[in-house]
């Protein structure tokens, strides 16, 4: 096997475009110099449309989890009542962070693979008026559910004054977000998903309403203090050493997103999801999520007649193709396909035909080509 | 469209493996220092099995054509009678170089798409005993023919003492070559094909018999004087400034070839050819070459019911997929698919499914999936 040939189709980290990789190889510059200021000045306004906000999108050096913790520590203190909408392991992570800071947690768990029901959130908040913050996951990476964030935001607003904090790590940049319009108070994402970058940048934007809470919140925080990032950005600098190579890469990733056009980027992700789902259905591979709550960035398959991990193993060994496995109680039960960021319909056709081969190789009887044909057909129907 | 997404499937230059790209980014070193000597010492013995020779494989900074001209100017002088076996535009290139040096050229042309008949070469040489050199092309890039070099070598040997000079540019590293055993006197290749490198290195090896001619040949040559390369290599240096970044890359490309194992590399190329040809046949796409003379590195298709260039255009525009067009009288008539070097069966499945989509998009009626299924089937049959 040609060893230096990897096909990375996990829901992040995602492959890096060559031009982004090249940009990250630019020579290091002084992080307190004029060039860094200019870089920040160029980058920051361009993040706003991706978040759908007029607020500044602040950048921390850290993984997505640093962004989630930032949202928690800047808006809450011990004893605060919060509602965490848990649809999978990343909803669970929000809950764990809240536990660490001794918040009083209400959990609204839905079965993994299902989405949050906005009505239920509304009812819950009406019954619990002391809840100050609601946490939700936009795309639940562990299941491939895209929660109806806009509807959840409305449901919250009509029942409560609670802040709405959203983990958008595995979808922002690949799906539409209208933070201001929908009424999201804090939106978080990371660099290693639809932004087509390595892990290392966390992006956090906060609404005016959230900023009022953040300003007055007595919770101790130093590195994750959002105020520091905001105040320094106003002077086009950073409170701590910025991850400059990743910022070089980010500038080029933004070039790519803007050249394609954000609407087209979202359409491409939608199309890749549809191709993947149609192919799986044609191959009798049960999908974990329903059509109307499926994420354009990741698809989970729950096979009934074979071991998910056996398929994953043969695809990795034979073709260097990586799909992700399941997490928690879905470990070994499902496999997950990432189709976001640096991924195109051509890549979808490739992993579908390899999936067909892999099934054959582990002795699962499926007709060759059925998935490919379904994906090709939907491509031609929907591409315009 | 995601602009930074290219699928390069022309018969060279071929894509560069990431680890080779990284190796080429190593810091520059002094070309007359110990490190360069050590690099040459490490690289050179590893080229011999690829050429199938005990002779040194000499490296020039230049494209494949520099290698071809090197073979000509080192072995011939004006007025020498030579036989050029022309099966396409690269056979023609040998003839043009020979013309430039005022050799007396005998041409044996076969229709483009056909291979040389060794019997015919034998007969021709018996009728023309004054021919000193025979030139042939191993893989004719313009048609995808793999000439029967071993049989041609035998046919020459049984008729004549002429040197046998072979252009192996678009196949060496992807198909077997047994220079010493078969009796090739000079074998040439370039870096931008099955070696998985950018253009810029020409490789030339000469037999003992050829070296005797080279030593005594009065033809003036300076940069292309093979003796200089041989004599300098004996001291682990080079006559002129070596293309060091390409040599860094070459060392890593050799690592990849050796890790996979040369026999496995050849099998992979054979399999990719079979997958491509079976798919084309399933899709009623006429192949330019016959099965027994088809090259494992490039396949030419001669469509009867559509414009080759229209298909190529839609594939490039829509998917960033590049196939090559035809040359000379086949311009616009054929398209050529490169499947060599940094290319795997997974890549073949990708371009086949895109080819199916492209046909549909230009209004050519073919069943979706037929080519994919044929390629998948042959993969499973032949992979071991």
XYZ file of C-alpha atoms in Angstrom:
768
model
C 0.000 0.000 0.000
C 1.105 3.546 -0.749
C 1.642 4.559 2.877
C 1.551 8.308 2.442
C -2.053 8.339 1.240
C -4.711 9.193 3.792
C -8.365 9.890 3.153
C -9.545 11.651 6.301
C -13.322 11.608 6.577
C -13.868 11.984 10.298
C -15.950 14.896 11.651
C -12.804 16.864 12.448
C -9.977 17.496 12.453
C -10.577 17.777 8.734
C -8.050 17.885 5.863
C -6.186 21.145 5.290
C -6.324 22.773 1.826
C -2.853 23.068 0.270
C -3.057 26.849 0.068
C -3.912 27.029 3.775
C -1.025 24.710 4.559
C 1.265 26.970 2.542
C -0.033 30.055 4.314
C 0.761 28.466 7.671
C 4.351 28.094 6.524
C 4.843 31.833 6.268
C 7.787 33.048 8.339
C 7.013 33.900 11.957
C 6.432 37.559 12.743
C 6.579 39.580 15.954
C 3.306 39.150 17.801
C 3.401 42.693 19.140
C 4.348 44.354 15.875
C 2.472 46.236 13.221
C 2.171 43.183 10.966
C 0.204 41.269 13.577
C -2.088 44.264 14.113
C -2.688 44.466 10.400
C -3.403 40.738 10.252
C -5.984 40.995 13.052
C -7.508 44.042 11.369
C -7.890 42.099 8.130
C -9.231 38.896 9.679
C -11.748 40.021 12.278
C -14.432 41.753 10.190
C -14.510 38.723 7.900
C -15.575 36.376 10.696
C -18.784 38.303 11.376
C -20.817 37.052 8.391
C -19.922 33.460 9.258
C -21.364 33.946 12.733
C -24.146 36.209 11.504
C -23.297 38.907 13.975
C -22.273 42.542 14.187
C -20.323 41.726 17.328
C -16.626 40.988 17.249
C -15.763 37.309 16.951
C -12.942 36.857 19.451
C -10.144 34.376 18.862
C -8.439 32.389 21.610
C -5.493 30.040 21.210
C -7.060 26.769 22.324
C -9.247 23.898 21.218
C -13.036 24.006 20.939
C -13.396 22.994 24.575
C -11.492 26.124 25.619
C -14.211 28.033 23.777
C -16.982 26.147 25.577
C -15.389 26.751 28.980
C -14.951 30.413 28.069
C -18.681 30.659 27.501
C -19.386 29.074 30.882
C -16.914 30.970 33.066
C -17.737 34.346 31.591
C -21.492 34.104 32.153
C -22.021 32.029 35.294
C -20.946 31.569 38.876
C -21.348 28.753 41.369
C -24.976 28.114 42.251
C -26.424 29.613 39.068
C -29.221 27.585 37.585
C -28.616 26.519 34.006
C -30.332 24.264 31.541
C -28.191 22.007 29.391
C -29.800 20.452 26.338
C -27.966 17.172 25.880
C -28.228 15.369 22.548
C -24.921 13.525 22.704
C -21.401 13.620 24.050
C -20.821 17.294 23.318
C -23.979 18.366 25.107
C -22.635 16.229 27.899
C -19.370 18.109 27.801
C -21.179 21.400 28.444
C -22.821 19.734 31.441
C -19.457 18.519 32.739
C -17.962 22.000 32.518
C -20.976 23.390 34.358
C -20.572 20.739 37.051
C -16.930 21.666 37.503
C -17.989 25.232 38.288
C -20.697 24.009 40.658
C -23.608 25.377 38.730
C -27.040 24.038 39.493
C -27.685 21.985 36.394
C -30.994 21.091 34.833
C -30.517 18.554 32.064
C -32.840 17.958 29.207
C -31.598 14.718 27.661
C -32.940 13.399 24.405
C -32.041 9.986 22.983
C -28.815 10.072 21.003
C -29.714 10.581 17.350
C -32.716 12.756 18.123
C -32.831 16.533 18.151
C -34.033 18.877 20.872
C -37.743 19.691 20.746
C -38.102 23.497 21.107
C -41.568 23.104 22.655
C -40.080 21.039 25.432
C -37.473 23.703 26.122
C -40.173 26.343 26.258
C -42.258 24.311 28.679
C -39.250 23.544 30.847
C -38.241 27.166 31.117
C -41.772 28.253 31.964
C -41.690 25.786 34.843
C -38.202 26.875 35.947
C -38.054 30.659 35.779
C -34.813 30.838 37.757
C -32.735 29.323 34.958
C -30.223 31.943 33.838
C -28.495 30.245 30.922
C -29.457 27.595 28.362
C -26.683 25.602 26.714
C -27.170 23.782 23.429
C -25.146 22.083 20.721
C -25.762 23.190 17.134
C -24.320 20.136 15.445
C -23.951 17.231 17.823
C -20.774 15.628 16.438
C -21.373 12.339 18.211
C -24.669 11.675 16.408
C -24.783 13.932 13.349
C -27.854 15.779 14.590
C -28.265 19.423 13.671
C -30.385 20.890 16.437
C -32.996 23.479 15.363
C -31.113 26.352 16.960
C -33.263 29.126 15.528
C -36.442 27.504 16.856
C -34.844 26.757 20.212
C -33.798 30.397 20.468
C -37.400 31.510 19.830
C -38.707 28.990 22.340
C -36.313 30.347 24.973
C -37.131 33.968 24.243
C -40.860 33.442 24.595
C -40.441 31.749 27.971
C -37.504 33.379 29.712
C -34.705 35.950 29.836
C -32.074 33.247 30.012
C -28.961 33.626 27.914
C -28.656 31.168 25.041
C -25.181 29.719 24.572
C -24.463 27.543 21.556
C -21.638 25.142 20.759
C -21.219 25.461 16.984
C -17.867 23.663 16.840
C -18.630 20.985 14.272
C -20.718 23.047 11.889
C -20.047 26.813 11.889
C -18.614 27.693 8.488
C -20.484 24.765 6.919
C -24.028 25.747 7.861
C -25.804 29.050 8.190
C -25.681 30.880 11.516
C -27.592 34.084 12.217
C -26.506 34.814 15.728
C -28.010 38.311 16.005
C -31.197 37.569 14.097
C -31.968 34.306 15.880
C -30.969 35.573 19.305
C -27.943 33.473 20.220
C -26.059 35.098 23.094
C -22.787 33.272 22.804
C -21.695 31.225 19.812
C -18.524 29.148 19.950
C -16.596 27.276 17.286
C -13.145 25.801 16.663
C -10.709 25.919 13.787
C -10.431 22.197 12.957
C -13.811 21.611 11.329
C -15.510 23.638 8.613
C -12.803 26.320 8.945
C -10.379 23.871 7.285
C -7.567 24.568 9.750
C -5.650 22.497 12.292
C -6.939 22.514 15.870
C -5.772 25.460 17.926
C -8.136 28.401 17.533
C -11.380 28.829 19.455
C -13.824 31.461 18.218
C -16.293 33.091 20.609
C -18.800 35.859 19.927
C -21.155 37.337 22.497
C -24.334 39.429 22.166
C -24.807 42.813 23.853
C -27.026 41.132 26.386
C -24.305 38.578 27.100
C -21.659 41.292 27.429
C -23.665 42.899 30.237
C -23.597 39.608 32.127
C -19.934 39.031 31.313
C -18.927 42.496 32.580
C -20.550 41.950 35.939
C -19.814 38.274 36.411
C -17.551 37.803 39.468
C -16.388 34.295 38.465
C -12.583 34.283 38.520
C -11.004 33.676 35.116
C -7.719 34.743 33.611
C -6.781 33.134 30.267
C -10.420 32.650 29.360
C -11.564 36.145 30.336
C -13.437 37.343 27.256
C -13.186 40.986 28.321
C -9.427 40.878 27.865
C -9.828 39.614 24.284
C -12.406 42.275 23.454
C -10.426 45.123 24.972
C -7.208 44.114 23.274
C -8.877 43.582 19.914
C -10.119 47.183 20.100
C -6.395 48.080 19.912
C -5.786 45.339 17.306
C -3.735 43.237 19.623
C -4.249 40.161 21.824
C -4.107 39.659 25.599
C -1.817 36.656 25.252
C 0.502 35.366 22.539
C -1.638 34.660 19.455
C -1.256 31.407 17.494
C 0.150 33.251 14.504
C 0.630 30.376 12.051
C -3.000 29.427 12.514
C -3.995 33.036 11.902
C -1.986 33.026 8.673
C -3.921 29.893 7.730
C -7.218 31.437 8.811
C -6.727 34.369 6.483
C -6.305 31.982 3.550
C -9.235 29.799 4.681
C -11.373 32.960 4.678
C -10.154 33.700 1.156
C -11.347 30.274 0.073
C -14.734 30.605 1.800
C -15.295 34.053 0.323
C -14.165 33.075 -3.160
C -16.649 30.229 -3.165
C -19.247 32.429 -1.464
C -20.745 31.523 1.913
C -24.121 30.585 0.425
C -22.381 28.224 -1.988
C -20.334 26.754 0.840
C -23.555 25.969 2.711
C -25.121 24.520 -0.432
C -22.069 22.328 -0.974
C -22.357 20.943 2.543
C -26.089 20.364 2.116
C -25.423 18.545 -1.154
C -22.662 16.393 0.367
C -25.051 15.408 3.158
C -27.794 14.517 0.718
C -25.424 12.478 -1.457
C -24.147 10.614 1.603
C -27.603 9.926 3.024
C -29.123 8.861 -0.293
C -26.191 6.531 -0.883
C -26.545 4.981 2.573
C -30.249 4.480 2.088
C -29.656 2.863 -1.292
C -27.199 0.526 0.423
C -29.649 -0.336 3.229
C -27.420 1.292 5.798
C -29.649 2.684 8.559
C -29.097 6.353 9.342
C -28.969 7.375 12.984
C -30.733 10.696 12.405
C -33.942 11.722 10.686
C -33.851 13.706 7.442
C -35.107 16.930 8.977
C -32.534 17.020 11.775
C -29.534 15.709 9.860
C -26.362 17.756 9.876
C -24.771 18.853 6.588
C -21.353 18.191 8.144
C -21.490 14.675 9.604
C -23.552 11.525 9.034
C -23.833 8.635 11.488
C -24.746 5.132 10.314
C -26.113 2.484 12.656
C -25.604 -0.850 10.873
C -27.776 -3.784 11.828
C -26.047 -6.662 10.071
C -22.339 -6.040 10.635
C -19.818 -4.594 13.087
C -19.223 -0.907 12.408
C -15.646 -1.151 13.645
C -14.855 -4.095 11.381
C -15.836 -1.989 8.395
C -13.822 0.965 9.665
C -10.782 -1.228 10.137
C -10.807 -2.671 6.639
C -11.331 0.771 5.074
C -8.391 2.176 7.022
C -6.078 -0.752 6.345
C -6.941 -1.171 2.706
C -7.500 2.403 1.513
C -6.222 4.700 4.277
C -9.830 5.889 4.615
C -10.767 7.017 8.126
C -14.370 7.129 9.293
C -15.020 7.866 12.973
C -16.484 5.348 15.402
C -19.210 5.851 17.966
C -18.823 7.437 21.384
C -20.116 6.306 24.802
C -22.921 3.772 24.477
C -22.728 3.987 20.674
C -19.079 2.875 20.667
C -18.751 -0.036 18.246
C -22.363 0.414 17.210
C -22.154 3.250 14.704
C -19.695 4.830 12.340
C -19.594 8.485 11.451
C -18.607 10.129 8.193
C -17.316 13.681 8.221
C -18.157 15.628 5.058
C -17.217 19.157 5.951
C -14.606 21.782 5.264
C -12.089 20.691 2.665
C -14.437 18.133 1.136
C -16.329 18.130 -2.149
C -18.968 16.025 -3.901
C -16.045 14.329 -5.689
C -14.747 13.224 -2.295
C -18.191 11.961 -1.324
C -18.302 9.787 -4.450
C -14.907 8.427 -3.511
C -15.814 7.411 0.034
C -19.138 5.953 -1.111
C -17.460 3.670 -3.642
C -14.873 2.665 -1.037
C -17.650 2.050 1.483
C -19.250 -0.292 -1.046
C -15.974 -2.136 -1.469
C -15.412 -2.319 2.277
C -18.851 -3.840 2.846
C -18.082 -6.487 0.266
C -14.757 -7.217 1.883
C -16.250 -7.887 5.309
C -18.791 -10.180 3.688
C -21.825 -7.895 3.849
C -24.027 -8.501 0.853
C -24.807 -5.251 -0.875
C -24.907 -4.537 -4.573
C -21.866 -2.688 -5.867
C -22.640 0.705 -7.300
C -26.038 1.225 -5.699
C -24.772 3.884 -3.332
C -22.641 5.491 -6.010
C -25.564 5.706 -8.396
C -27.793 7.222 -5.710
C -25.153 9.823 -4.890
C -24.530 10.625 -8.563
C -28.243 10.981 -9.189
C -28.832 13.340 -6.295
C -25.767 15.337 -7.326
C -27.183 16.019 -10.772
C -30.625 16.831 -9.403
C -29.504 19.220 -6.709
C -26.282 20.805 -7.859
C -27.828 24.014 -9.164
C -16.782 25.591 -6.092
C -14.020 25.012 -3.573
C -11.264 26.536 -5.656
C -8.285 24.980 -3.914
C -9.295 21.430 -4.836
C -7.568 19.863 -7.798
C -7.712 16.246 -8.903
C -4.743 15.868 -11.229
C -5.054 12.771 -13.396
C -2.890 13.624 -16.361
C 0.044 11.384 -17.328
C 2.502 13.696 -15.571
C 3.344 15.886 -13.878
C 1.617 13.811 -11.229
C 0.539 14.799 -7.702
C 3.230 15.032 -5.024
C 2.833 12.987 -1.806
C 2.685 15.236 1.272
C 5.780 13.651 2.802
C 7.721 14.318 -0.405
C 6.480 17.905 -0.427
C 7.647 18.284 3.175
C 11.025 16.779 2.348
C 11.468 19.329 -0.434
C 10.982 22.063 2.139
C 14.096 21.070 4.056
C 16.525 23.957 4.459
C 19.000 24.428 1.637
C 22.457 22.966 2.152
C 25.840 23.642 0.567
C 26.035 21.736 -2.697
C 29.737 21.102 -2.293
C 29.597 20.046 1.337
C 29.637 16.741 3.144
C 25.844 16.669 3.521
C 25.335 16.692 -0.233
C 27.887 13.914 -0.652
C 26.095 11.865 1.974
C 22.765 12.510 0.266
C 24.130 11.314 -3.103
C 25.688 8.293 -1.412
C 22.334 7.370 0.109
C 20.244 7.964 -3.010
C 22.227 6.449 -5.851
C 22.338 2.742 -4.946
C 18.565 2.812 -4.417
C 17.903 3.839 -8.024
C 19.523 0.693 -9.436
C 16.685 -1.775 -8.678
C 14.183 0.593 -10.282
C 16.209 0.563 -13.502
C 17.176 -3.087 -13.107
C 20.843 -2.338 -13.505
C 24.159 -2.655 -11.722
C 25.294 0.533 -13.452
C 25.041 3.903 -11.776
C 21.865 5.802 -12.555
C 23.081 9.338 -13.196
C 20.981 12.359 -12.283
C 20.876 15.584 -14.288
C 19.009 18.755 -13.400
C 16.616 18.991 -16.326
C 13.357 17.689 -17.710
C 12.865 14.330 -19.385
C 13.832 15.801 -22.747
C 17.252 16.733 -21.348
C 17.610 13.036 -20.590
C 16.623 12.052 -24.121
C 19.055 14.528 -25.673
C 21.756 13.259 -23.316
C 21.252 9.764 -24.695
C 21.555 11.055 -28.265
C 24.582 13.347 -27.925
C 26.595 10.884 -25.902
C 26.247 8.008 -28.337
C 26.035 9.505 -31.827
C 27.588 11.990 -34.196
C 26.423 13.608 -37.409
C 25.918 11.093 -40.200
C 25.399 8.087 -37.910
C 22.609 5.834 -39.028
C 19.949 5.320 -36.388
C 16.554 3.659 -36.257
C 13.776 5.440 -34.398
C 10.715 3.402 -33.492
C 7.889 5.918 -33.504
C 4.618 5.021 -31.773
C 3.511 8.543 -30.898
C 4.691 12.029 -30.113
C 7.507 10.965 -27.813
C 8.963 8.609 -30.377
C 8.716 11.584 -32.672
C 10.646 13.671 -30.165
C 13.572 11.241 -30.315
C 13.494 11.603 -34.099
C 13.507 15.418 -33.835
C 16.526 15.381 -31.535
C 18.308 13.034 -33.948
C 17.451 15.368 -36.848
C 18.894 18.329 -34.951
C 22.212 16.489 -34.718
C 22.092 15.534 -38.395
C 21.935 11.816 -37.869
C 20.792 9.681 -40.741
C 17.382 8.625 -39.518
C 15.454 5.503 -40.352
C 11.925 5.704 -38.986
C 9.700 2.809 -38.220
C 6.306 4.387 -37.678
C 3.350 2.422 -36.375
C -0.188 3.828 -36.178
C -0.739 5.765 -32.957
C -2.274 3.405 -30.432
C -0.363 0.374 -31.713
C 2.853 -1.024 -30.322
C 6.094 -1.794 -32.101
C 6.307 -5.285 -33.591
C 9.683 -6.763 -32.560
C 9.752 -8.983 -35.666
C 9.579 -5.907 -37.844
C 12.510 -4.354 -35.982
C 14.513 -7.517 -36.430
C 13.800 -7.614 -40.144
C 14.574 -3.945 -40.578
C 17.927 -4.248 -38.845
C 18.888 -7.297 -40.885
C 18.247 -5.240 -44.010
C 20.137 -2.207 -42.656
C 23.302 -3.472 -40.952
C 24.824 0.006 -40.751
C 22.336 1.190 -38.123
C 24.280 1.980 -34.946
C 21.539 2.901 -32.510
C 17.878 2.002 -32.074
C 15.634 4.421 -30.164
C 12.354 3.355 -28.609
C 9.769 4.597 -26.156
C 8.798 2.252 -23.315
C 5.502 3.911 -22.462
C 4.281 6.167 -25.252
C 2.569 8.872 -23.183
C 0.607 10.213 -26.142
C -1.246 6.933 -26.700
C -0.895 4.854 -23.525
C 0.958 2.071 -25.327
C 3.554 0.097 -23.419
C 5.959 -1.132 -26.043
C 7.332 -4.678 -25.569
C 10.803 -3.443 -24.682
C 12.171 -6.803 -23.599
C 11.115 -8.430 -26.881
C 12.385 -5.482 -28.929
C 15.730 -5.759 -27.148
C 15.938 -9.467 -28.075
C 14.940 -8.712 -31.655
C 17.706 -6.122 -31.916
C 20.331 -8.372 -30.364
C 19.628 -11.208 -32.734
C 19.975 -8.938 -35.774
C 22.568 -6.327 -34.976
C 25.143 -4.801 -32.627
C 23.224 -1.536 -32.474
C 22.828 0.160 -29.100
C 19.309 0.145 -27.736
C 18.218 3.439 -26.153
C 14.907 3.600 -24.336
C 12.783 6.529 -23.204
C 11.163 5.308 -19.998
C 9.939 8.716 -18.853
C 6.264 7.989 -18.319
C 6.570 4.555 -16.765
C 9.849 3.823 -14.948
C 9.021 3.415 -11.278
C 5.521 2.227 -12.162
C 6.425 -0.772 -14.327
C 9.206 -3.310 -14.208
C 12.480 -2.532 -15.975
C 15.344 -5.005 -16.227
C 17.896 -2.959 -18.079
C 20.830 -5.345 -17.685
C 18.873 -8.540 -18.155
C 16.926 -7.376 -21.189
C 19.863 -5.616 -22.804
C 18.885 -1.954 -22.783
C 21.943 0.200 -23.373
C 20.617 3.532 -22.186
C 17.461 3.991 -20.136
C 16.122 7.472 -19.416
C 13.393 8.731 -17.146
C 12.216 11.932 -15.485
C 11.117 12.833 -11.964
C 7.553 14.041 -12.651
C 5.833 10.736 -13.362
C 5.975 7.507 -11.362
C 8.739 9.015 -9.186
C 6.082 11.294 -7.634
C 8.256 14.413 -7.810
C 8.027 17.752 -9.582
C 9.704 18.040 -12.965
C 13.406 18.822 -12.803
C 15.439 15.635 -12.563
C 16.417 13.470 -15.522
C 17.765 9.991 -14.803
C 20.091 8.257 -17.248
C 21.811 4.890 -16.938
C 24.126 3.379 -19.529
C 25.358 -0.187 -20.090
C 29.051 -1.111 -20.290
C 28.664 -1.410 -24.044
C 27.157 2.065 -24.173
C 29.926 3.513 -22.018
C 32.518 2.344 -24.560
C 30.688 4.273 -27.267
C 30.188 7.289 -24.984
C 33.889 7.430 -24.084
C 34.962 7.563 -27.701
C 32.154 9.649 -29.128
C 33.588 12.950 -30.484
C 30.211 14.756 -30.485
C 30.678 18.049 -28.575
C 28.576 18.251 -25.380
C 29.104 20.073 -22.155
C 26.140 20.115 -19.750
C 24.845 16.830 -21.119
C 28.198 15.021 -21.081
C 27.422 11.810 -19.224
C 31.105 11.155 -18.475
C 31.194 14.220 -16.247
C 28.247 12.918 -14.209
C 29.787 9.460 -13.845
C 33.219 10.755 -12.895
C 31.856 13.190 -10.342
C 29.512 10.635 -8.830
C 32.514 8.401 -8.191
C 33.627 11.172 -5.809
C 30.027 11.643 -4.554
C 29.659 15.030 -6.105
C 28.091 16.504 -9.247
C 29.616 18.288 -12.250
C 27.114 21.160 -12.005
C 24.907 22.507 -9.234
C 22.487 19.730 -8.248
C 18.759 20.423 -7.827
C 18.969 19.812 -4.091
C 15.322 20.267 -3.104
C 14.337 17.690 -5.687
C 16.994 15.347 -4.324
C 15.547 15.789 -0.816
C 12.181 14.867 -2.294
C 13.671 11.948 -4.219
C 15.035 10.421 -1.047
C 11.559 10.462 0.493
C 9.944 9.179 -2.723
C 12.391 6.261 -2.596
C 11.357 5.654 1.023
C 7.741 5.414 -0.106
C 8.527 3.098 -3.029
C 10.652 0.829 -0.844
C 8.165 0.768 2.030
C 5.455 -0.351 -0.349
C 7.903 -2.663 -2.136
C 8.687 -2.316 -5.838
C 6.745 -5.437 -6.797
C 3.696 -4.073 -4.968
C 4.120 -0.719 -6.672
C 4.055 -2.462 -10.058
C 1.015 -4.507 -9.008
C -0.780 -1.364 -7.893
C -0.189 0.247 -11.278
C -1.336 -2.896 -13.080
C -4.483 -2.974 -10.952
C -5.218 0.726 -11.547
C -4.895 0.137 -15.288
C -7.221 -2.849 -15.165
C -9.788 -0.973 -13.095
C -9.674 1.955 -15.511
C -9.934 -0.197 -18.632
C -12.706 -2.412 -17.287
C -14.665 0.663 -16.250
C -14.241 2.260 -19.681
C -15.352 -0.912 -21.393
C -18.386 -1.184 -19.136
C -19.207 2.406 -20.097
C -18.784 1.718 -23.839
C -15.828 4.049 -24.021
C -13.490 2.750 -26.745
C -9.898 2.245 -25.634
C -7.156 3.416 -27.963
C -4.820 0.539 -27.123
C -5.204 -3.229 -27.042
C -5.151 -5.106 -23.742
C -1.758 -6.706 -24.312
C 0.032 -3.448 -25.094
C -1.723 -1.179 -22.596
C 0.405 0.814 -20.195
C -0.177 0.501 -16.426
C 0.441 4.250 -16.139
C -1.822 5.951 -18.695
C -5.021 5.050 -20.547
C -6.263 6.789 -23.694
C -9.936 6.765 -24.633
C -11.170 7.427 -28.159
C -14.852 8.324 -27.823
C -17.109 7.856 -30.815
C -20.268 9.646 -29.726
C -19.029 12.814 -28.018
C -16.263 15.417 -28.034
C -13.400 14.366 -25.758
C -12.570 17.987 -24.986
C -16.146 18.799 -24.000
C -15.993 16.065 -21.391
C -12.599 17.247 -20.180
C -13.878 20.785 -19.860
C -16.906 19.889 -17.757
C -14.824 17.647 -15.473
C -12.305 20.423 -14.918
C -14.887 23.139 -14.356
C -17.196 21.139 -12.159
C -14.823 18.954 -10.145
C -11.317 20.316 -10.701
C -10.538 16.971 -12.352
C -7.877 17.145 -15.072
C -7.596 14.500 -17.762
C -5.160 15.123 -20.620
C -6.227 15.718 -24.211
C -4.799 14.219 -27.354
C -1.664 15.328 -29.181
C -1.015 15.952 -32.890
C -3.676 14.302 -35.094
C -5.417 12.913 -31.986
C -5.932 16.412 -30.566
C -9.604 16.752 -29.638
C -10.175 13.114 -30.535
C -9.008 11.334 -27.401
C -8.588 11.955 -23.708
C -5.917 10.415 -21.558
C -6.085 9.420 -17.907
C -2.898 9.290 -15.886
C -2.945 6.670 -13.131
C 0.609 6.589 -11.939
C 2.802 7.633 -9.067
C 0.826 9.145 -6.215
C -2.407 7.422 -7.243
C -4.297 4.529 -5.690
C -7.292 2.327 -6.531
C -9.328 4.724 -4.337
C -8.370 7.535 -6.704
C -9.350 5.422 -9.700
C -12.812 4.860 -8.209
C -13.101 8.593 -7.735
C -12.264 9.558 -11.302
C -14.456 6.787 -12.686
C -17.512 8.021 -10.794
C -16.734 11.599 -11.864
C -16.289 10.430 -15.446
C -19.761 8.879 -15.256
C -21.175 12.160 -13.965
C -19.352 14.158 -16.616
C -20.752 11.983 -19.412
C -24.241 12.544 -18.074
C -23.649 16.272 -17.898
C -22.635 16.565 -21.538
C -25.706 14.563 -22.511
C -24.023 11.261 -23.280
C -26.313 8.405 -22.352
C -24.508 5.928 -20.150
C -25.801 4.162 -17.098
C -24.568 5.601 -13.832
C -22.482 3.212 -11.797
C -21.610 0.758 -14.565
C -17.991 1.841 -14.678
C -17.748 2.042 -10.916
C -19.119 -1.469 -10.502
C -16.710 -2.834 -13.104
C -13.767 -1.160 -11.364
C -14.891 -2.346 -7.923
C -15.335 -5.889 -9.202
C -11.920 -6.072 -10.788
C -10.393 -4.547 -7.653
C -11.726 -7.335 -5.472
C -10.723 -10.013 -7.964
C -7.185 -8.826 -8.521
C -6.057 -7.075 -5.364
C -4.147 -10.012 -3.902
